Amino acid sequence: MTYTDVVRRLGTTRWFSWAAARLAPLDARVLKRTGGRFGLLGDYGLPQLLLTTTGRRSGQPRTVTLLYGQLGDELVLIGSNFGQPNHPAWALNLEATPRAVVEIRGVASPMAARLVTDPDERERVWTTMTDLYPGYAGYRSRAGRDILVFALQPSST
């Protein structure tokens, strides 16, 4: 069993979700400082990015670490918030201002985001993301809400 397998399996447990939700802000700072080379859990083989949105209330930049998938030329993100009943702040920020900066392995790119609302497209995103990280299936069943799903494309602004 590889480290990636262990992390993917742990991701389905409630205690791991609880701990990850509390460590996420620190993880984002570590990744930002290291240009995406190191995170708190090390390199666990899952694609992760730094997403910087504009705070919907503060107007200030807000950065989080997220797993991402790719469908065609779009990056896809799941606003699972580790299965908590509330939407993550980054998703609400992105919904309010659909522009962001994505940093992958130290390379930053401006992106335009759109909320995925088409049921068939949402299911394709869910299938892609749960194949990548099975923990999303548990988050979906525990959240008790419609989880926001986003697709991002490169933007010139």
Short mmCIF file of C-alpha atoms in Angstrom, two decimals:
data_model
loop_
_atom_site.label_atom_id
_atom_site.label_comp_id
_atom_site.label_asym_id
_atom_site.label_seq_id
_atom_site.Cartn_x
_atom_site.Cartn_y
_atom_site.Cartn_z
CA MET A 1 0.00 0.00 0.00
CA THR A 2 1.41 3.39 -1.02
CA TYR A 3 1.24 6.66 0.89
CA THR A 4 -1.31 7.89 -1.65
CA ASP A 5 -3.49 4.83 -0.93
CA VAL A 6 -3.30 5.51 2.81
CA VAL A 7 -4.32 9.17 2.40
CA ARG A 8 -7.13 8.22 0.01
CA ARG A 9 -8.42 5.65 2.54
CA LEU A 10 -8.08 7.99 5.54
CA GLY A 11 -10.03 10.62 3.63
CA THR A 12 -13.18 8.54 4.00
CA THR A 13 -13.08 8.72 7.82
CA ARG A 14 -14.81 11.38 9.91
CA TRP A 15 -11.84 12.05 12.19
CA PHE A 16 -9.53 12.67 9.21
CA SER A 17 -12.07 15.10 7.73
CA TRP A 18 -12.30 16.90 11.07
CA ALA A 19 -8.51 17.17 11.39
CA ALA A 20 -7.99 18.17 7.75
CA ALA A 21 -10.54 20.98 8.01
CA ARG A 22 -8.64 22.47 10.93
CA LEU A 23 -5.19 22.05 9.36
CA ALA A 24 -6.17 23.39 5.91
CA PRO A 25 -5.32 27.07 6.62
CA LEU A 26 -1.85 26.16 7.90
CA ASP A 27 -1.32 23.79 4.96
CA ALA A 28 -2.12 26.62 2.53
CA ARG A 29 0.49 28.84 4.18
CA VAL A 30 3.15 26.10 4.04
CA LEU A 31 2.40 25.41 0.37
CA LYS A 32 2.46 29.12 -0.47
CA ARG A 33 5.83 29.60 1.26
CA THR A 34 7.35 26.60 -0.53
CA GLY A 35 5.94 27.37 -3.97
CA GLY A 36 3.69 24.33 -3.79
CA ARG A 37 6.54 21.90 -3.21
CA PHE A 38 5.67 20.88 0.36
CA GLY A 39 2.46 20.52 2.34
CA LEU A 40 1.71 19.29 5.84
CA LEU A 41 1.02 15.76 4.63
CA GLY A 42 3.96 15.75 2.24
CA ASP A 43 3.59 14.69 -1.37
CA TYR A 44 0.73 12.23 -1.18
CA GLY A 45 0.39 11.92 -4.94
CA LEU A 46 -2.94 13.70 -5.36
CA PRO A 47 -3.16 16.83 -7.52
CA GLN A 48 -3.42 19.90 -5.36
CA LEU A 49 -3.44 23.60 -6.05
CA LEU A 50 -3.51 26.89 -4.24
CA LEU A 51 -6.67 28.84 -5.03
CA THR A 52 -6.69 32.56 -4.29
CA THR A 53 -10.12 34.16 -4.33
CA THR A 54 -11.35 37.60 -3.34
CA GLY A 55 -13.10 37.64 0.03
CA ARG A 56 -16.76 38.45 -0.59
CA ARG A 57 -16.98 40.61 2.53
CA SER A 58 -13.42 41.82 3.05
CA GLY A 59 -12.32 42.24 -0.56
CA GLN A 60 -8.97 40.76 0.53
CA PRO A 61 -7.20 37.85 -1.18
CA ARG A 62 -7.90 34.48 0.46
CA THR A 63 -5.80 31.40 -0.33
CA VAL A 64 -6.70 27.75 0.28
CA THR A 65 -5.26 24.38 -0.70
CA LEU A 66 -7.59 22.16 -2.74
CA LEU A 67 -7.52 18.92 -4.64
CA TYR A 68 -8.43 19.40 -8.26
CA GLY A 69 -9.41 17.35 -11.25
CA GLN A 70 -9.21 18.00 -14.92
CA LEU A 71 -11.97 17.57 -17.49
CA GLY A 72 -10.83 18.59 -20.95
CA ASP A 73 -9.16 21.98 -20.67
CA GLU A 74 -10.93 22.89 -17.42
CA LEU A 75 -9.87 22.41 -13.82
CA VAL A 76 -12.69 21.22 -11.56
CA LEU A 77 -13.15 21.88 -7.86
CA ILE A 78 -15.58 20.47 -5.30
CA GLY A 79 -16.82 22.71 -2.46
CA SER A 80 -17.22 19.80 -0.03
CA ASN A 81 -15.78 21.51 3.05
CA PHE A 82 -14.84 18.03 4.29
CA GLY A 83 -18.53 17.07 4.52
CA GLN A 84 -19.49 19.89 6.88
CA PRO A 85 -23.02 21.32 6.61
CA ASN A 86 -21.84 24.77 5.49
CA HIS A 87 -20.25 25.79 2.19
CA PRO A 88 -16.54 26.59 2.36
CA ALA A 89 -15.69 30.30 2.27
CA TRP A 90 -13.63 29.88 -0.90
CA ALA A 91 -16.68 28.54 -2.79
CA LEU A 92 -18.88 31.42 -1.66
CA ASN A 93 -16.10 33.85 -2.59
CA LEU A 94 -15.79 32.27 -6.03
CA GLU A 95 -19.54 32.34 -6.52
CA ALA A 96 -19.59 36.07 -5.66
CA THR A 97 -16.51 36.95 -7.74
CA PRO A 98 -15.79 34.27 -10.37
CA ARG A 99 -12.16 35.26 -10.88
CA ALA A 100 -9.28 33.61 -9.09
CA VAL A 101 -5.61 32.78 -9.27
CA VAL A 102 -4.59 29.14 -9.30
CA GLU A 103 -1.06 28.11 -8.40
CA ILE A 104 0.13 24.65 -9.35
CA ARG A 105 3.72 23.63 -8.55
CA GLY A 106 4.73 27.27 -8.16
CA VAL A 107 3.15 28.50 -11.42
CA ALA A 108 0.33 31.02 -10.93
CA SER A 109 -2.42 31.50 -13.53
CA PRO A 110 -5.46 33.78 -13.55
CA MET A 111 -8.68 31.83 -13.99
CA ALA A 112 -12.34 32.44 -14.73
CA ALA A 113 -14.71 30.23 -12.78
CA ARG A 114 -18.23 29.06 -13.41
CA LEU A 115 -20.61 27.22 -11.15
CA VAL A 116 -21.46 23.84 -12.65
CA THR A 117 -25.24 23.49 -12.57
CA ASP A 118 -26.00 21.03 -15.39
CA PRO A 119 -26.84 17.70 -13.67
CA ASP A 120 -24.97 15.57 -16.23
CA GLU A 121 -21.87 17.72 -16.05
CA ARG A 122 -22.01 17.72 -12.24
CA GLU A 123 -22.07 13.91 -12.25
CA ARG A 124 -19.07 13.79 -14.61
CA VAL A 125 -17.20 16.04 -12.20
CA TRP A 126 -18.24 13.89 -9.22
CA THR A 127 -17.13 10.72 -10.96
CA THR A 128 -13.78 12.28 -11.86
CA MET A 129 -13.22 13.55 -8.34
CA THR A 130 -14.36 10.44 -6.44
CA ASP A 131 -12.15 8.30 -8.70
CA LEU A 132 -9.30 10.60 -7.70
CA TYR A 133 -10.21 10.82 -4.02
CA PRO A 134 -12.92 8.49 -2.63
CA GLY A 135 -13.38 10.72 0.43
CA TYR A 136 -15.61 12.99 -1.65
CA ALA A 137 -18.37 10.34 -1.66
CA GLY A 138 -18.50 10.42 2.15
CA TYR A 139 -18.38 14.20 2.22
CA ARG A 140 -21.33 14.31 -0.18
CA SER A 141 -23.46 12.00 1.95
CA ARG A 142 -22.58 13.77 5.24
CA ALA A 143 -22.92 17.39 4.11
CA GLY A 144 -26.74 17.46 3.95
CA ARG A 145 -26.61 20.18 1.29
CA ASP A 146 -26.02 20.61 -2.43
CA ILE A 147 -22.27 20.85 -2.73
CA LEU A 148 -21.01 23.60 -5.03
CA VAL A 149 -19.00 22.41 -8.03
CA PHE A 150 -16.83 24.74 -10.12
CA ALA A 151 -15.04 24.58 -13.45
CA LEU A 152 -12.14 26.96 -14.09
CA GLN A 153 -10.56 28.06 -17.35
CA PRO A 154 -7.51 30.24 -17.95
CA SER A 155 -8.33 33.93 -18.16
CA SER A 156 -6.44 36.98 -19.35
CA THR A 157 -7.46 38.99 -16.24
#
